[in-house]
Amino acid sequence: MPELPEVETIVRGLKEPLEGKAILGVEVLQPDLLREAPESFATGVEGSRILVVTRRGKNVVLTLNPDDVLVVNLGMTGRLLVPGAESTHPGIRFSLSGGSRLVYDDVRRFGVLERLTPRQWADRSRTLGPDPLEPGFTARHLEAALSRSRSPVRSWLLDQHKVAGIGNIYANEALYRAGIHPARRGASVTRDEVLALHRSLRTVLRSAIHRRGTTLRDYRDATGEPGAFSNELRVYGRTGLPCRRCGMMIRRVVFGNRSAFFCPGCQPPTSPETP
DNA sequence: AGTGTATCCTGCAGGC
DNA sequence: TGCCTGCAGGATACAC
């Protein structure tokens, strides 16, 4: 569910309420959210202080004093909620200093909370691709990486080891805005198309952050508020509706186990230069 | 290396 | 109303 813009919105909302707080107690209601025994997780984080809340790709990263990193992947329906937001499916409850609380809530429980050493986290982080909003993600980098890929460009964008943070919504939206069919092979994407994709990825993600993410059904930020980018979607979930640019019907195809949405007029299956 | 498939899990919408 | 199917912002393991 949550992709880069949603996770970024969550992280921004958590900084003020969490940074500097101590974790006094942990209540594990759903042990399958963890990769270790609930008791060792609880005793491991209890007594720690939350120094800083950041994001890496789709992961929420809580740096704990003294030597722990709490990495939260929200899966499809995970939420990190502060007091005031309603929790319907609480999985882990953290009681914090100052009488505050943090609840990890997750209907489907695809999410994972992991307690890692800084070293383990660094090793993990190294396996992830660059963040598309960081300066390191250049058009040159994208062109070089894509040219080596024979997989469909939409699948490539979803691979967190290639680029970190893009999910199915923004992959489809960026490809539409760049005029690239989602099933095109990475290496078939022309230089001009790569430039357009690089630009559209960054604009779509920035604009979605500005709208505080996309809420279709489950996504909520730390205070329980939905995001407003849903109104800006051009192809995702718009099967059968007219393209806002050319009027042709938006189509849905399934590959790589995920739905892909595209406009047959604006995103021809082969590049326009090589008919 | 890449891809199709299945799996984890719950809830909701739509068809009959 | 109830039952069934399909679908969902993710990630991973497997066989080919």
PDB file of C-alpha atoms in Angstrom, chain A residues 9 17 76 91 115-116 121 130 178 181 189 200 235 239 256:
ATOM      1  CA  THR A   9       4.271  11.714   4.702  1.00  0.00           C
ATOM      2  CA  PRO A  17       5.789  13.251  18.255  1.00  0.00           C
ATOM      3  CA  MET A  76       0.115  -3.325   2.038  1.00  0.00           C
ATOM      4  CA  GLY A  91      -0.411  -5.223  16.070  1.00  0.00           C
ATOM      5  CA  ARG A 115      15.306  -4.648  15.219  1.00  0.00           C
ATOM      6  CA  LEU A 116      18.723  -4.465  13.592  1.00  0.00           C
ATOM      7  CA  TRP A 121      20.898  -2.034   8.610  1.00  0.00           C
ATOM      8  CA  PRO A 130      18.943   4.745  -5.000  1.00  0.00           C
ATOM      9  CA  ALA A 178       6.446   9.666 -19.945  1.00  0.00           C
ATOM     10  CA  HIS A 181       4.057   1.343 -22.306  1.00  0.00           C
ATOM     11  CA  VAL A 189      13.417   2.504 -23.937  1.00  0.00           C
ATOM     12  CA  SER A 200       8.031  12.143 -14.638  1.00  0.00           C
ATOM     13  CA  VAL A 235      -4.254   5.672 -15.262  1.00  0.00           C
ATOM     14  CA  THR A 239      -9.728   0.927 -16.472  1.00  0.00           C
ATOM     15  CA  GLY A 256       4.482  -9.896 -12.948  1.00  0.00           C
TER      16      GLY A 256
END
